[in-house]
Coordinates of C-alpha atoms in Angstrom, one line a residue:
X381 CA 18.1 -56.3 -8.0
X382 CA 15.5 -56.1 -10.7
X383 CA 14.5 -53.4 -13.0
X384 CA 10.6 -53.7 -11.4
X385 CA 12.8 -53.8 -8.2
X386 CA 15.2 -50.8 -9.1
X387 CA 12.6 -48.3 -11.1
X388 CA 10.0 -49.0 -8.0
X389 CA 13.0 -48.1 -5.3
X390 CA 13.9 -45.1 -7.3
X391 CA 9.9 -43.8 -6.9
X392 CA 10.5 -44.4 -3.6
X393 CA 13.0 -42.3 -3.1
X394 CA 11.9 -39.9 -6.0
X395 CA 8.1 -39.1 -3.4
X396 CA 10.2 -39.2 -0.3
X397 CA 11.8 -36.6 -1.7
X398 CA 9.4 -34.0 -2.9
X399 CA 7.3 -35.1 0.3
X400 CA 10.5 -33.4 2.2
X401 CA 11.3 -30.6 -0.1
X402 CA 7.4 -30.5 0.7
X403 CA 7.5 -30.3 4.2
X404 CA 11.1 -27.8 3.9
X405 CA 9.2 -25.1 2.5
X406 CA 5.8 -24.9 4.8
X407 CA 8.3 -24.5 7.6
X408 CA 9.0 -20.7 7.8
X409 CA 12.6 -18.2 8.2
X410 CA 11.9 -16.8 10.6
X411 CA 8.2 -16.8 11.6
X412 CA 5.7 -14.7 13.4
X413 CA 3.0 -14.9 15.6
X414 CA 0.2 -14.9 13.1
X415 CA 2.1 -17.8 10.6
X416 CA 0.7 -20.6 12.3
X417 CA -3.1 -18.8 12.1
X418 CA -2.4 -17.3 8.3
X419 CA -0.7 -21.2 6.8
X420 CA -4.6 -22.8 8.3
X421 CA -6.4 -20.1 6.7
X422 CA -9.5 -21.1 4.7
X423 CA -10.3 -18.4 3.7
X424 CA -7.5 -15.7 4.4
X425 CA -8.9 -12.1 4.5
X426 CA -12.0 -12.0 4.9
X427 CA -13.1 -9.1 6.1
X428 CA -14.3 -6.2 3.4
X429 CA -11.3 -5.7 0.6
X430 CA -12.5 -1.9 0.0
X431 CA -14.1 -0.1 2.7
X432 CA -14.6 3.6 0.6
X433 CA -17.0 1.4 -1.4
X434 CA -18.8 -0.6 -0.2
X435 CA -21.9 -3.1 -1.1
X436 CA -23.4 -5.3 1.8
X437 CA -23.4 -8.5 -0.7
X438 CA -19.8 -10.5 -1.8
X439 CA -18.2 -13.1 -2.1
X440 CA -14.3 -13.7 -1.1
X441 CA -12.2 -15.7 -3.3
X442 CA -9.4 -15.5 -1.3
X443 CA -8.1 -19.7 -0.3
X444 CA -6.9 -22.6 -2.1
X445 CA -6.2 -22.7 -5.5
X446 CA -4.7 -24.7 -8.0
X447 CA -1.6 -23.7 -9.3
X448 CA 1.6 -23.9 -12.1
X449 CA 4.4 -22.0 -12.3
X450 CA 7.8 -21.8 -13.9
X451 CA 10.2 -20.1 -16.2
X452 CA 9.7 -23.3 -18.8
X453 CA 6.1 -23.1 -18.1
X454 CA 3.7 -22.0 -20.7
X455 CA 4.6 -17.8 -21.4
X456 CA 1.5 -16.3 -18.5
X457 CA 2.7 -13.0 -21.0
X458 CA -1.0 -12.1 -22.9
X459 CA -1.9 -15.4 -24.1
X460 CA -5.1 -16.2 -26.2
X461 CA -5.8 -18.7 -24.2
X462 CA -5.1 -20.6 -20.8
X463 CA -3.2 -23.6 -20.8
X464 CA -4.2 -27.3 -19.1
X465 CA -3.9 -27.9 -15.4
X466 CA -3.4 -31.7 -15.6
X467 CA -0.4 -32.4 -15.1
X468 CA 2.4 -31.0 -12.1
X469 CA -0.7 -29.4 -10.3
X470 CA 0.3 -27.5 -7.2
X471 CA -2.2 -25.4 -4.8
X472 CA -1.3 -21.6 -3.7
X473 CA -3.1 -20.0 -1.3
X474 CA -4.6 -16.4 -2.1
X475 CA -3.2 -14.1 -2.3
X476 CA -0.8 -14.8 -0.7
X477 CA 2.7 -14.4 -3.6
X478 CA 4.8 -17.5 -4.6
X479 CA 7.9 -16.4 -2.7
X480 CA 6.2 -16.5 0.1
X481 CA 6.4 -19.5 2.8
X482 CA 2.3 -18.2 3.4
X483 CA 1.8 -19.2 -0.7
X484 CA 3.0 -23.3 0.3
X485 CA 4.7 -22.4 -3.0
X486 CA 8.1 -21.0 -2.3
X487 CA 10.2 -20.3 -5.0
X488 CA 11.7 -17.4 -6.0
X489 CA 11.2 -15.3 -9.3
X490 CA 8.4 -17.8 -11.2
X491 CA 7.8 -15.2 -14.0
X492 CA 5.1 -17.8 -15.3
X493 CA 2.3 -18.3 -12.8
X494 CA -1.1 -19.0 -14.3
X495 CA -4.2 -20.2 -10.9
X496 CA -6.8 -21.6 -11.8
X497 CA -10.4 -21.7 -9.5
X498 CA -14.3 -23.0 -9.8
X499 CA -16.8 -21.2 -8.0
X500 CA -21.3 -21.6 -7.9
X501 CA -22.4 -17.9 -8.0
X502 CA -25.4 -17.8 -5.7
X503 CA -28.9 -18.7 -6.1
X504 CA -30.0 -14.3 -4.5
X505 CA -27.5 -13.1 -7.5
X506 CA -29.8 -14.8 -10.4
X507 CA -30.3 -11.4 -12.8
X508 CA -27.3 -9.8 -11.5
X509 CA -24.1 -8.5 -13.3
X510 CA -21.1 -10.2 -11.5
X511 CA -18.0 -7.9 -11.2
X512 CA -14.3 -10.4 -10.5
X513 CA -12.2 -7.7 -7.9
X514 CA -8.5 -7.7 -7.9
X515 CA -6.5 -5.7 -5.8
X516 CA -3.4 -6.3 -6.8
X517 CA -1.5 -8.5 -9.3
X518 CA 1.8 -8.4 -10.5
X519 CA 2.2 -7.0 -13.3
X520 CA 0.3 -8.3 -15.9
X521 CA -2.9 -10.3 -15.8
X522 CA -5.4 -12.1 -17.8
X523 CA -8.4 -13.9 -16.8
X524 CA -10.3 -16.5 -18.2
X525 CA -13.8 -17.3 -17.2
X526 CA -15.2 -21.2 -19.1
X527 CA -12.3 -21.4 -20.8
X528 CA -12.8 -18.2 -22.9
X529 CA -10.5 -14.9 -22.3
X530 CA -12.8 -12.4 -20.1
X531 CA -10.1 -9.2 -19.4
X532 CA -6.3 -8.4 -18.3
X533 CA -4.5 -5.8 -16.6
X534 CA -1.4 -4.3 -15.9
X535 CA 0.4 -3.0 -13.2
X536 CA 0.7 -4.6 -9.8
X537 CA 0.3 -2.2 -7.3
X538 CA -3.1 -1.2 -9.0
X539 CA -6.8 -2.9 -9.2
X540 CA -8.3 -3.0 -11.7
X541 CA -12.7 -4.8 -11.7
X542 CA -13.6 -7.0 -15.2
X543 CA -17.2 -7.9 -15.2
X544 CA -17.9 -11.3 -16.0
X545 CA -21.7 -11.7 -16.3
X546 CA -22.1 -12.5 -20.1
X547 CA -18.8 -15.9 -19.8
X548 CA -20.6 -17.3 -16.7
X549 CA -23.0 -20.7 -16.7
X550 CA -25.0 -22.0 -14.0
X551 CA -23.5 -24.7 -11.8
X552 CA -19.7 -25.0 -11.1
X553 CA -17.9 -21.6 -13.1
X554 CA -13.4 -22.1 -12.9
X555 CA -11.9 -19.1 -13.9
X556 CA -8.0 -18.6 -14.4
X557 CA -5.4 -16.0 -14.4
X558 CA -2.4 -15.8 -16.4
X559 CA 0.1 -13.7 -14.1
X560 CA 3.4 -12.6 -16.1
X561 CA 6.0 -10.5 -13.8
X562 CA 9.4 -10.6 -15.1
X563 CA 11.2 -8.5 -12.6
X564 CA 14.0 -6.9 -14.8
X565 CA 13.2 -3.4 -13.5
X566 CA 11.2 -2.2 -15.9
X567 CA 8.1 -1.8 -14.9
X568 CA 7.4 -0.1 -11.8
X569 CA 8.6 -2.6 -8.4
X570 CA 10.1 -1.0 -6.1
X571 CA 12.8 -3.2 -3.8
X572 CA 10.7 -5.2 -5.0
X573 CA 12.9 -5.2 -7.8
X574 CA 16.1 -6.6 -9.7
X575 CA 18.3 -3.4 -8.2
X576 CA 16.1 -3.6 -4.9
X577 CA 16.9 -5.3 -1.7
X578 CA 15.0 -8.2 -0.6
X579 CA 12.5 -10.9 -2.3
X580 CA 10.9 -11.0 -5.3
X581 CA 6.8 -10.9 -5.4
X582 CA 5.1 -11.6 -7.3
X583 CA 1.1 -12.5 -9.6
X584 CA -1.6 -12.5 -7.5
X585 CA -0.6 -10.0 -3.6
X586 CA -3.7 -9.2 -2.8
X587 CA -7.4 -9.3 -2.3
X588 CA -9.3 -11.3 -4.9
X589 CA -13.4 -11.3 -4.8
X590 CA -17.3 -11.0 -6.6
X591 CA -19.8 -9.4 -5.6
X592 CA -22.9 -9.0 -8.0
X593 CA -24.5 -5.3 -9.0
X594 CA -27.3 -4.1 -11.7
X595 CA -27.0 -3.0 -15.3
X596 CA -26.6 0.4 -13.8
X597 CA -24.3 0.2 -10.8
X598 CA -21.4 2.5 -9.3
X599 CA -18.0 2.2 -11.0
X600 CA -16.3 5.0 -8.8
X601 CA -16.4 7.9 -6.4
X602 CA -13.5 10.7 -5.5
X603 CA -14.2 12.5 -2.3
X604 CA -12.6 15.7 -1.6
X605 CA -12.9 17.4 1.8
X606 CA -13.2 21.0 1.1
X607 CA -13.1 22.9 4.5
X608 CA -12.6 26.5 3.5
X609 CA -16.7 26.2 1.7
X610 CA -17.9 23.5 5.2
X611 CA -18.2 20.6 2.5
X612 CA -17.7 18.1 0.3
X613 CA -17.0 17.2 -2.9
X614 CA -18.5 14.2 -4.8
X615 CA -17.6 12.9 -8.3
X616 CA -19.3 9.7 -8.9
X617 CA -18.6 7.2 -12.2
X618 CA -21.9 5.6 -13.5
X619 CA -24.1 5.9 -16.7
X620 CA -25.2 8.8 -16.7
X621 CA -28.4 8.7 -13.4
X622 CA -30.2 10.1 -10.7
X623 CA -27.7 9.8 -7.0
X624 CA -28.6 11.2 -3.4
X625 CA -25.3 11.4 -1.3
X626 CA -26.4 11.1 2.2
X627 CA -23.0 12.3 5.2
X628 CA -24.2 10.9 9.1
X629 CA -22.1 11.5 11.9
X630 CA -22.8 8.0 13.7
X631 CA -26.6 7.5 12.3
X632 CA -27.3 11.3 12.5
X633 CA -28.1 12.7 9.1
X634 CA -25.5 15.4 9.0
X635 CA -26.5 16.6 5.7
X636 CA -27.3 15.4 2.2
X637 CA -28.0 15.9 -1.4
X638 CA -29.4 15.1 -4.5
X639 CA -28.4 15.7 -8.3
X640 CA -26.5 13.5 -11.4
X641 CA -24.1 11.2 -12.2
X642 CA -21.0 12.6 -13.8
X643 CA -21.4 16.2 -12.7
X644 CA -19.2 17.6 -8.9
X645 CA -22.3 17.8 -5.7
X646 CA -21.3 19.6 -2.6
X647 CA -22.3 18.3 0.5
X648 CA -22.7 21.0 2.9
X649 CA -20.5 20.4 5.9
X650 CA -22.1 22.5 9.2
X651 CA -19.0 22.8 11.5
X652 CA -16.8 20.3 9.8
X653 CA -15.5 17.7 12.9
X654 CA -11.7 17.9 11.0
X655 CA -9.8 15.1 11.1
X656 CA -7.0 15.0 12.4
X657 CA -4.1 12.7 14.3
X658 CA -5.2 14.2 17.0
X659 CA -9.1 13.6 16.5
X660 CA -9.2 10.7 13.4
X661 CA -13.0 12.2 13.2
X662 CA -14.7 10.4 10.3
X663 CA -18.1 10.7 8.1
X664 CA -20.0 8.2 6.6
X665 CA -21.3 8.7 3.8
X666 CA -23.8 7.0 1.7
X667 CA -24.6 7.3 -2.5
X668 CA -27.3 5.7 -4.1
X669 CA -28.0 5.5 -7.7
X670 CA -31.8 5.2 -9.0
X671 CA -33.4 5.1 -12.3
X672 CA -35.8 7.4 -13.9
X673 CA -38.3 5.9 -12.0
X674 CA -37.4 5.9 -8.9
X675 CA -36.2 2.7 -8.1
X676 CA -32.8 1.6 -6.7
X677 CA -30.2 0.2 -8.3
X678 CA -26.9 0.1 -6.4
X679 CA -26.8 1.5 -2.7
X680 CA -22.6 1.8 -1.4
X681 CA -21.1 2.5 2.4
X682 CA -18.1 5.2 2.0
X683 CA -16.5 7.2 4.9
X684 CA -14.6 11.2 5.0
X685 CA -12.3 12.8 6.7
X686 CA -12.3 17.2 7.0
X687 CA -9.0 17.7 6.5
X688 CA -7.3 20.1 4.7
X689 CA -3.3 20.7 3.9
X690 CA -1.5 23.0 1.9
X691 CA 2.0 25.1 2.8
X692 CA 1.9 28.3 4.0
X693 CA 3.4 30.2 6.3
X694 CA 4.1 30.4 9.6
X695 CA 5.8 33.3 11.8
X696 CA 8.0 33.4 8.4
X697 CA 8.6 29.7 7.3
X698 CA 7.4 27.9 4.9
X699 CA 6.0 25.0 6.2
X700 CA 3.1 22.4 5.9
X701 CA -0.1 23.0 7.2
X702 CA -2.8 20.7 8.4
X703 CA -6.5 22.4 8.8
X704 CA -4.3 25.6 8.6
X705 CA -2.1 24.7 11.5
X706 CA 1.4 23.7 11.7
X707 CA 2.1 20.4 12.7
X708 CA 5.2 18.5 12.6
X709 CA 5.7 15.5 10.8
X710 CA 7.5 12.6 12.9
X711 CA 7.2 9.5 10.8
X712 CA 9.0 6.0 10.4
X713 CA 10.1 4.5 7.4
X714 CA 7.2 1.7 7.2
X715 CA 8.5 -0.7 4.1
X716 CA 5.6 -2.9 4.9
X717 CA 8.1 -6.2 4.7
X718 CA 7.5 -9.8 5.7
X719 CA 9.7 -12.6 6.9
X720 CA 6.2 -14.6 6.4
X721 CA 3.8 -13.2 3.2
X722 CA 7.1 -11.2 1.8
X723 CA 5.0 -7.8 0.9
X724 CA 1.8 -9.0 2.1
X725 CA 0.2 -9.3 5.7
X726 CA 0.1 -12.3 7.4
X727 CA -3.5 -11.2 8.0
X728 CA -5.2 -8.4 9.0
X729 CA -4.7 -8.0 12.9
X730 CA -0.7 -8.3 11.4
X731 CA -1.4 -5.3 9.6
X732 CA -2.8 -3.2 12.3
X733 CA -0.2 -4.2 14.3
X734 CA 2.6 -2.0 13.4
X735 CA -0.5 0.9 13.0
X736 CA -0.6 0.2 15.7
X737 CA 3.0 0.2 17.1
X738 CA 3.4 3.2 15.0
X739 CA 0.5 5.6 17.1
X740 CA 1.8 3.9 20.5
X741 CA 5.5 4.9 19.9
X742 CA 4.4 8.3 19.3
X743 CA 4.1 8.9 16.2
X744 CA 2.0 10.5 13.4
X745 CA 2.9 9.7 10.1
X746 CA 3.9 6.4 7.9
X747 CA 6.0 7.1 4.3
X748 CA 4.7 4.3 3.0
X749 CA 8.2 3.2 1.4
X750 CA 8.4 1.9 -2.7
X751 CA 5.2 0.4 -2.5
X752 CA 1.7 0.3 -2.2
X753 CA -0.9 -1.4 1.0
X754 CA -4.1 -3.0 0.9
X755 CA -7.5 -0.3 0.7
X756 CA -8.1 -2.1 4.0
X757 CA -4.9 -0.2 5.1
X758 CA -5.3 3.6 4.4
X759 CA -9.0 2.8 6.0
X760 CA -7.0 2.3 9.4
X761 CA -5.2 4.8 9.1
X762 CA -7.3 7.3 8.3
X763 CA -9.6 5.6 11.4
X764 CA -6.9 5.2 14.0
X765 CA -4.8 8.9 12.7
X766 CA -2.1 8.2 11.0
X767 CA -0.9 10.8 8.6
X768 CA 0.5 8.8 5.0
X769 CA 3.5 9.7 3.1
X770 CA 2.7 7.7 -0.1
X771 CA 5.8 6.7 -2.4
X772 CA 5.6 5.4 -6.1
X773 CA 7.5 2.0 -6.2
X774 CA 10.5 2.7 -8.7
X775 CA 11.8 1.4 -12.6
X776 CA 15.9 0.9 -12.1
X777 CA 16.0 1.0 -15.8
X778 CA 14.6 4.5 -17.2
X779 CA 16.7 4.3 -19.6
X780 CA 16.0 1.2 -21.8
X781 CA 13.0 1.8 -24.0
X782 CA 12.3 4.7 -22.9
X783 CA 9.1 5.4 -24.5
X784 CA 7.5 1.8 -22.9
X785 CA 9.1 1.5 -19.3
X786 CA 8.5 5.7 -19.4
X787 CA 5.2 5.3 -20.4
X788 CA 4.5 3.1 -17.9
X789 CA 5.5 4.6 -15.5
X790 CA 3.4 7.2 -15.4
X791 CA 1.4 5.5 -16.3
X792 CA 1.4 3.3 -13.2
X793 CA 2.0 6.5 -11.0
X794 CA -1.2 8.1 -12.2
X795 CA -3.7 4.3 -11.6
X796 CA -2.1 4.7 -8.1
X797 CA -3.1 7.6 -7.2
X798 CA -7.0 7.7 -8.3
X799 CA -6.4 3.9 -6.7
X800 CA -6.3 5.9 -3.3
X801 CA -7.2 9.9 -3.6
X802 CA -10.6 9.1 -1.6
X803 CA -8.2 8.2 1.8
X804 CA -7.7 11.3 4.3
X805 CA -4.5 10.5 5.4
X806 CA -3.0 11.0 2.4
X807 CA -1.3 13.8 2.7
X808 CA 2.1 14.1 0.1
X809 CA 3.2 11.8 -3.6
X810 CA 6.4 10.6 -3.2
X811 CA 7.3 9.9 -7.6
X812 CA 10.7 10.1 -7.2
X813 CA 13.2 8.8 -4.9
X814 CA 16.9 9.1 -4.3
X815 CA 17.4 9.9 -8.0
X816 CA 15.7 5.4 -8.3
X817 CA 14.5 5.6 -11.2
X818 CA 14.0 9.5 -11.6
X819 CA 13.5 11.2 -15.1
X820 CA 11.4 14.9 -16.0
X821 CA 11.6 15.0 -12.6
X822 CA 10.5 18.7 -12.4
X823 CA 7.5 17.3 -15.6
X824 CA 6.6 14.7 -13.4
X825 CA 6.2 16.5 -10.5
X826 CA 3.8 19.4 -12.0
X827 CA 1.6 16.7 -13.5
X828 CA 1.4 15.2 -9.9
X829 CA 0.2 18.2 -8.6
X830 CA -2.0 18.9 -11.4
X831 CA -4.1 15.4 -11.2
X832 CA -4.1 16.6 -6.6
X833 CA -3.6 19.8 -6.4
X834 CA -5.5 18.8 -3.1
X835 CA -2.0 17.3 -1.9
X836 CA 1.3 18.2 -1.1
X837 CA 5.0 16.2 -4.0
X838 CA 7.8 15.5 -3.4
X839 CA 9.2 15.1 -6.4
X840 CA 12.8 13.7 -5.1
X841 CA 13.3 12.3 -1.3
X842 CA 17.2 12.0 -0.5
X843 CA 18.3 14.3 -4.2
X844 CA 20.9 14.6 -2.0
X845 CA 21.1 10.8 -2.8
X846 CA 22.4 8.7 -6.0
X847 CA 22.9 5.5 -7.2
X848 CA 26.4 4.8 -8.5
X849 CA 24.8 3.2 -12.2
X850 CA 23.3 6.7 -13.3
X851 CA 23.2 10.2 -13.4
X852 CA 21.3 11.5 -11.1
X853 CA 18.6 14.2 -11.2
X854 CA 18.6 16.5 -8.0
X855 CA 16.8 18.1 -6.7
X856 CA 13.9 19.0 -9.4
X857 CA 13.2 22.8 -7.3
X858 CA 9.4 22.9 -7.8
X859 CA 7.4 20.7 -5.5
X860 CA 6.6 20.9 -2.2
X861 CA 10.1 20.0 -0.1
X862 CA 13.4 20.7 -0.1
X863 CA 13.9 16.5 1.4
X864 CA 17.2 15.0 2.2
X865 CA 17.9 11.7 3.6
X866 CA 20.9 12.2 6.5
X867 CA 22.4 9.2 8.1
X868 CA 22.4 8.9 10.4
X869 CA 21.9 12.6 11.1
X870 CA 19.2 14.8 11.7
X871 CA 22.1 17.6 11.9
X872 CA 22.2 18.4 7.6
X873 CA 18.7 18.3 7.2
X874 CA 17.2 21.0 4.1
X875 CA 16.3 24.1 5.2
X876 CA 12.8 25.5 4.0
X877 CA 13.9 28.0 0.2
X878 CA 10.8 30.3 0.3
X879 CA 8.4 28.6 -1.5
X880 CA 9.2 25.1 0.0
X881 CA 8.7 23.2 3.0
X882 CA 12.1 21.5 4.1
X883 CA 12.0 17.5 4.8
X884 CA 14.2 15.1 6.6
X885 CA 12.8 12.0 3.9
X886 CA 14.9 9.3 5.9
X887 CA 16.9 9.5 9.0
X888 CA 18.7 7.6 11.9
X889 CA 19.0 4.0 10.6
X890 CA 20.5 3.0 14.1
X891 CA 20.5 -1.0 14.0
X892 CA 20.8 -3.3 16.8
X893 CA 21.1 -7.4 17.0
X894 CA 18.7 -9.0 17.4
X895 CA 19.6 -12.8 18.2
X896 CA 16.7 -15.2 17.1
X897 CA 14.8 -12.5 15.6
X898 CA 16.7 -12.1 12.4
X899 CA 16.4 -13.0 8.7
X900 CA 19.6 -15.5 8.1
X901 CA 21.4 -13.4 5.5
X902 CA 24.3 -11.0 6.7
X903 CA 22.5 -8.1 8.4
X904 CA 23.3 -4.9 9.0
X905 CA 22.6 -0.3 9.6
X906 CA 24.4 2.8 9.0
X907 CA 25.7 2.0 12.3
X908 CA 25.5 0.1 15.6
X909 CA 23.8 0.3 19.8
X910 CA 25.0 -2.4 22.2
X911 CA 21.6 -3.2 23.5
X912 CA 18.2 -1.7 24.3
X913 CA 19.0 1.5 26.4
X914 CA 21.8 2.2 24.3
X915 CA 19.6 2.3 21.2
X916 CA 16.9 4.0 23.0
X917 CA 19.9 7.3 24.5
X918 CA 21.0 7.3 20.9
X919 CA 16.9 7.8 19.5
X920 CA 16.4 10.6 22.0
X921 CA 19.8 12.4 20.9
X922 CA 18.2 12.1 17.8
X923 CA 15.5 13.2 18.0
X924 CA 16.6 16.7 20.7
X925 CA 18.3 17.5 18.1
X926 CA 15.7 16.9 15.0
X927 CA 13.7 19.6 18.1
X928 CA 15.9 22.4 17.5
X929 CA 16.2 21.9 13.2
X930 CA 12.0 22.7 13.8
X931 CA 12.7 25.6 16.3
X932 CA 15.5 27.2 14.5
X933 CA 16.5 25.4 11.0
X934 CA 12.5 25.5 9.7
X935 CA 12.9 22.2 9.6
X936 CA 8.6 20.6 9.7
X937 CA 9.6 16.8 8.9
X938 CA 11.5 14.8 10.3
X939 CA 11.6 10.6 9.8
X940 CA 13.4 7.6 11.2
X941 CA 14.6 4.5 9.6
X942 CA 13.0 2.6 10.4
X943 CA 9.6 0.6 12.0
X944 CA 11.1 -3.4 11.7
X945 CA 14.6 -4.3 10.8
X946 CA 13.8 -5.9 7.1
X947 CA 15.9 -8.8 5.7
X948 CA 19.0 -8.1 5.5
X949 CA 18.6 -5.1 7.3
X950 CA 18.4 -4.8 11.6
X951 CA 17.8 -0.5 12.4
X952 CA 13.6 -1.4 13.1
X953 CA 12.4 -0.3 16.0
X954 CA 10.4 -3.9 15.9
X955 CA 12.3 -6.2 14.9
X956 CA 11.5 -8.2 11.6
X957 CA 8.9 -10.6 13.1
X958 CA 8.3 -8.3 14.8
X959 CA 8.2 -10.1 18.2
X960 CA 10.7 -8.1 20.3
X961 CA 10.2 -4.1 20.7
X962 CA 14.1 -2.9 21.0
X963 CA 14.0 0.8 22.1
X964 CA 12.0 1.4 25.4
X965 CA 8.8 2.5 23.7
X966 CA 7.4 4.7 26.8
X967 CA 10.4 6.4 25.9
X968 CA 10.7 7.3 22.3
X969 CA 6.7 7.9 22.4
X970 CA 8.0 10.5 25.4
X971 CA 10.0 12.4 23.3
X972 CA 7.9 12.5 20.5
X973 CA 4.9 13.6 22.0
X974 CA 7.8 16.2 22.9
X975 CA 8.7 17.3 19.7
X976 CA 5.1 17.5 18.0
X977 CA 4.5 19.6 21.1
X978 CA 6.9 22.3 20.9
X979 CA 6.1 22.2 17.2
X980 CA 2.3 22.5 18.4
X981 CA 3.5 25.7 20.3
X982 CA 5.0 27.3 16.4
X983 CA 1.2 28.1 16.3
X984 CA 1.0 30.1 19.2
X985 CA 3.4 32.5 18.2
X986 CA 1.3 33.2 15.3
X987 CA 0.1 37.4 15.2
X988 CA -4.1 36.4 15.9
X989 CA -4.6 37.7 12.7
X990 CA -3.2 34.8 11.2
X991 CA -3.8 31.7 12.9

């Protein structure tokens, strides 16, 4: 073979290898019923991403972007200029992370990620300010518009917005996003970190979109229900201007109030319909911003739920009270992982599926474990009537470079609370889990309570457990819960201590192998049952024990592990691909409802003046 033919042979061989590799990357290890739809989607997640601050006009930027990534690519950490996309450019499907099969990349720990796409501003937006919104980019993001640096953000679990108006030009515009994520455990990363259990998630992993606004616009709103005074507290963040807030029950105007930005306003809600898992009623809300001539410069649509959460005494036992009544919280540990999208659900339908299943199975609580979700997750929790405990994703090396790592944790914890503050379904913040990355737990528990006194705080859920590589922080002694994790449990759960309610933050974890529906690794659980019937029997027995602990030991919360199998874990009620219900759901629902009903009956035993 001559040299020319030999080189031709090598080039053909290399091309075929690349095709095979690309083809293999597109084959999901464990597909879900939504995998194909997601892969073929031109624009994934076309629903407006932010339901509590919604505008009529917007442009979704999800879809195929040009992509370059890897440890050898130019550093994406706070670059001063964008890279060239001339060579070795791939396509990535945003908002799926490059580690996922849905993204079209499926490579682990890229570290440096560069994204590029073009767009044109609609003619109707002429003269408007243009805001680009990112729901989440892990971890450090830098935005370039038409070659110029437009802004940056640090934090993998909170949204951010950048005004890009001055960088735009007529016709086609190009944006480049540099995302840097070393996954070294010194920023919040939860199960997605170097000491976590599962596949990493990096880069853009939630929606990206544009929206036009006037020079004076509503940057943010803060909503706080006050059922004691039959009113909603509203705070609008914007330049000094007049605002009008109108609350609706369906199409009927309930109340409206006018005032100024930058100050708290109070909308009267006469005889409010209270939000609860049994009756998740939501009021609609419209907020308009006007200039000194009375012209409307911005209008957003929102919603709110009238509910209250606090601790109180029920027959001498400290318990959490929802709208002044004890509701036994029967929940699922929900890690929100997907075999095709990793931290990103493949579709809106898939995101909703887990939540509707949770409700169908008789649970009234989700503990969102070690991650946040897109805001539409919380919208559906609000809509369906699912209480939410929201964890803060852990850091892993809190004792290294403490001035930096601990400050980053505090900053991103504060950002998470601000980001999700308006959702009525969220009733508890969980700063730390099982001592992972824990530091200054007592101080941070009090700090979170100060940031948001309207909710409960569980400072160190499962303080009785601890990784072997660090010293346990233990029970902070403050906050609203005494919280232990007992596997399999539930016996041994904590008891109320006179000032805090008793919570079983995790228990259960009983596994069942389902052939053909497991992640292709060695799978495990805390205990096992051989059949669906036996697993259901075991669950019913555990919940019967939970009821006894609630009635006679003061337990107020029980959170079963877990909603779905996750990679190497087979202790879900659903398989990881959501294809198989591993228990008899009617029996699960019946025992859950029985435990909640028994909790409701405790309210009836209270003296008349306490009800």
